Tab-separated table of C-alpha atoms and ligand atoms in Angstrom:
chain	number	residue	atom	x	y	z
A	21	MET	CA	-30.394	-87.498	-19.569
A	22	GLN	CA	-28.363	-90.466	-18.467
A	23	ARG	CA	-26.394	-88.287	-16.079
A	24	GLU	CA	-29.530	-86.889	-14.496
A	25	ILE	CA	-30.776	-90.383	-13.799
A	26	HIS	CA	-27.404	-91.262	-12.277
A	27	VAL	CA	-27.398	-88.223	-9.986
A	28	SER	CA	-30.909	-88.697	-8.768
A	29	ARG	CA	-30.171	-92.328	-8.019
A	30	ARG	CA	-27.234	-91.267	-5.883
A	31	GLN	CA	-29.309	-88.663	-4.143
A	32	MET	CA	-31.772	-91.410	-3.288
A	33	LEU	CA	-28.939	-93.522	-1.925
A	34	GLY	CA	-27.823	-90.554	0.134
A	35	ALA	CA	-31.238	-90.256	1.680
A	36	VAL	CA	-31.128	-93.909	2.616
A	37	SER	CA	-27.584	-94.129	3.915
A	38	GLY	CA	-25.181	-91.301	4.639
A	39	THR	CA	-22.340	-93.754	5.099
A	40	LEU	CA	-22.809	-95.200	1.638
A	41	THR	CA	-22.895	-91.711	0.129
A	42	VAL	CA	-19.527	-90.870	1.658
A	43	GLY	CA	-18.071	-94.019	0.144
A	44	LEU	CA	-19.401	-93.191	-3.309
A	45	ALA	CA	-18.166	-89.623	-3.079
A	46	GLY	CA	-14.675	-90.879	-2.346
A	47	CYS	CA	-14.761	-93.074	-5.418
A	48	VAL	CA	-15.505	-90.211	-7.781
A	49	GLY	CA	-13.409	-87.577	-6.056
A	50	ASP	CA	-15.997	-85.183	-4.698
A	51	ASP	CA	-13.641	-84.453	-1.830
A	52	ASP	CA	-9.901	-83.932	-1.538
A	53	ASN	CA	-9.164	-87.614	-1.154
A	54	ASN	CA	-7.600	-88.439	-4.507
A	55	ASN	CA	-7.080	-92.134	-3.851
A	56	ASP	CA	-3.305	-91.600	-3.577
A	57	VAL	CA	-2.915	-90.717	-7.264
A	58	ASP	CA	-0.680	-87.687	-7.786
A	59	ASN	CA	-1.395	-84.962	-10.324
A	60	LEU	CA	-4.973	-86.068	-10.817
A	61	VAL	CA	-7.405	-84.062	-12.946
A	62	TYR	CA	-11.056	-85.015	-13.164
A	63	ALA	CA	-12.881	-84.654	-16.455
A	64	GLY	CA	-16.130	-83.711	-14.783
A	65	THR	CA	-17.225	-84.242	-11.205
A	66	ASP	CA	-20.674	-84.520	-9.705
A	67	ASP	CA	-20.401	-80.910	-8.548
A	68	ALA	CA	-18.908	-79.657	-11.820
A	69	PRO	CA	-19.901	-82.124	-14.546
A	70	PHE	CA	-18.598	-79.942	-17.405
A	71	GLN	CA	-15.274	-78.763	-16.002
A	72	PHE	CA	-11.770	-80.095	-15.602
A	73	VAL	CA	-11.064	-80.175	-11.868
A	74	PRO	CA	-8.636	-78.633	-11.212
A	75	ASP	CA	-8.724	-76.633	-14.436
A	76	THR	CA	-5.056	-75.696	-14.027
A	77	ILE	CA	-2.378	-78.042	-12.748
A	78	GLU	CA	1.316	-77.341	-12.305
A	79	VAL	CA	3.904	-80.108	-12.559
A	80	SER	CA	7.649	-80.417	-13.106
A	81	VAL	CA	9.324	-81.758	-16.233
A	82	GLY	CA	9.172	-85.542	-16.235
A	83	GLU	CA	6.023	-85.732	-14.131
A	84	THR	CA	2.873	-87.498	-15.232
A	85	VAL	CA	-0.588	-85.955	-15.189
A	86	ASN	CA	-3.468	-88.385	-14.743
A	87	TRP	CA	-6.953	-87.644	-16.010
A	88	ARG	CA	-9.956	-89.527	-14.749
A	89	TRP	CA	-13.387	-89.135	-16.291
A	90	GLY	CA	-15.870	-88.379	-13.500
A	91	THR	CA	-18.786	-87.852	-15.880
A	92	ASP	CA	-19.592	-88.811	-19.463
A	93	THR	CA	-18.736	-87.507	-22.925
A	94	HIS	CA	-15.420	-85.725	-22.601
A	95	ASN	CA	-12.214	-85.564	-24.580
A	96	ILE	CA	-8.933	-83.671	-24.411
A	97	VAL	CA	-8.034	-81.670	-27.512
A	98	VAL	CA	-4.795	-79.720	-27.384
A	99	GLU	CA	-5.251	-76.042	-28.235
A	100	SER	CA	-1.681	-74.861	-27.727
A	101	GLN	CA	1.587	-76.217	-26.433
A	102	PRO	CA	5.244	-75.175	-26.266
A	103	ASP	CA	7.500	-75.361	-29.307
A	104	GLY	CA	8.995	-78.826	-29.536
A	105	ALA	CA	6.218	-80.501	-27.576
A	106	ASP	CA	4.044	-83.117	-29.223
A	107	TRP	CA	1.331	-83.884	-26.687
A	108	PRO	CA	-1.436	-85.583	-28.713
A	109	GLY	CA	-4.104	-85.088	-26.055
A	110	HIS	CA	-6.934	-87.600	-25.999
A	111	PRO	CA	-9.284	-86.750	-28.870
A	112	GLU	CA	-11.452	-89.854	-28.432
A	113	ILE	CA	-14.562	-89.075	-26.424
A	114	GLN	CA	-14.793	-91.252	-23.337
A	115	ASN	CA	-17.172	-91.824	-20.456
A	116	THR	CA	-17.097	-92.143	-16.675
A	117	ASN	CA	-14.159	-94.039	-15.147
A	118	HIS	CA	-11.966	-93.779	-18.239
A	119	GLU	CA	-8.360	-92.958	-17.355
A	120	TYR	CA	-5.595	-91.348	-19.364
A	121	SER	CA	-2.072	-90.328	-18.385
A	122	TYR	CA	0.688	-88.365	-20.064
A	123	THR	CA	4.229	-87.536	-18.988
A	124	PHE	CA	5.308	-84.002	-19.877
A	125	GLU	CA	8.936	-83.622	-20.926
A	126	VAL	CA	8.905	-80.123	-22.456
A	127	PRO	CA	8.472	-77.160	-20.093
A	128	GLY	CA	5.839	-74.557	-20.816
A	129	THR	CA	2.101	-74.021	-20.879
A	130	TYR	CA	-0.297	-76.499	-22.454
A	131	GLU	CA	-3.902	-75.509	-23.077
A	132	TYR	CA	-6.629	-77.996	-23.894
A	133	VAL	CA	-10.374	-78.155	-24.308
A	134	CYS	CA	-13.121	-80.741	-24.137
A	135	GLU	CA	-14.679	-80.330	-27.573
A	136	PRO	CA	-18.213	-81.472	-26.684
A	137	HIS	CA	-18.247	-78.845	-23.915
A	138	ARG	CA	-16.297	-76.022	-25.495
A	139	GLY	CA	-19.498	-73.981	-25.427
A	140	VAL	CA	-19.598	-74.132	-21.631
A	141	ASP	CA	-15.881	-73.348	-21.312
A	142	MET	CA	-14.581	-76.780	-20.375
A	143	TYR	CA	-10.953	-75.753	-20.741
A	144	GLY	CA	-7.860	-76.924	-18.912
A	145	THR	CA	-4.219	-75.910	-18.555
A	146	VAL	CA	-1.097	-77.839	-17.662
A	147	ILE	CA	1.899	-75.753	-16.615
A	148	VAL	CA	5.177	-77.669	-16.774
A	149	SER	CA	8.152	-76.099	-15.060
A	150	ASP	CA	11.836	-76.959	-15.217
B	204	CU	CU1	-16.554	-82.342	-21.570
C-alpha cells in the first residue's frame, strides 16, 4: 500500500514536470546510469519492484557487489554457494535506499533469494570467476 502511494505520487510529479521525473529516475536507477557505482544490483526498481536487477551479475574474485534497495521489504538469503565460501547474505529485511556490499573471494556460483518475495521468484545469482 505504501509503495502504491509512492508510485502514484511520482506519476503526479511526472505529469507536472518531465525534468523532475528524469532526475528522480536517475536517483533510483530506472535507467542505465548507475551513479558510477560498479557491480550494482537493485533490490527492486520502480519497473520491477519484486526483482533483483540485474538478477544475475558476474564479477571476478576480489570484486565487490553492491546492493541498493530500490523498493521496500527485501532481504538477501543465501540459498547455495561454493564449498569454502561463507557469504552470510543480508537476512535483515530492509527498505528503500538501504545499501549492502560484499566482496567475493571464492570463485563459483552463489544463489540467493528475497524471502518475503520468494513466492514471486525474487531470486538472484552472483557468478564469481577466477
Ligand atoms: Cu523482495
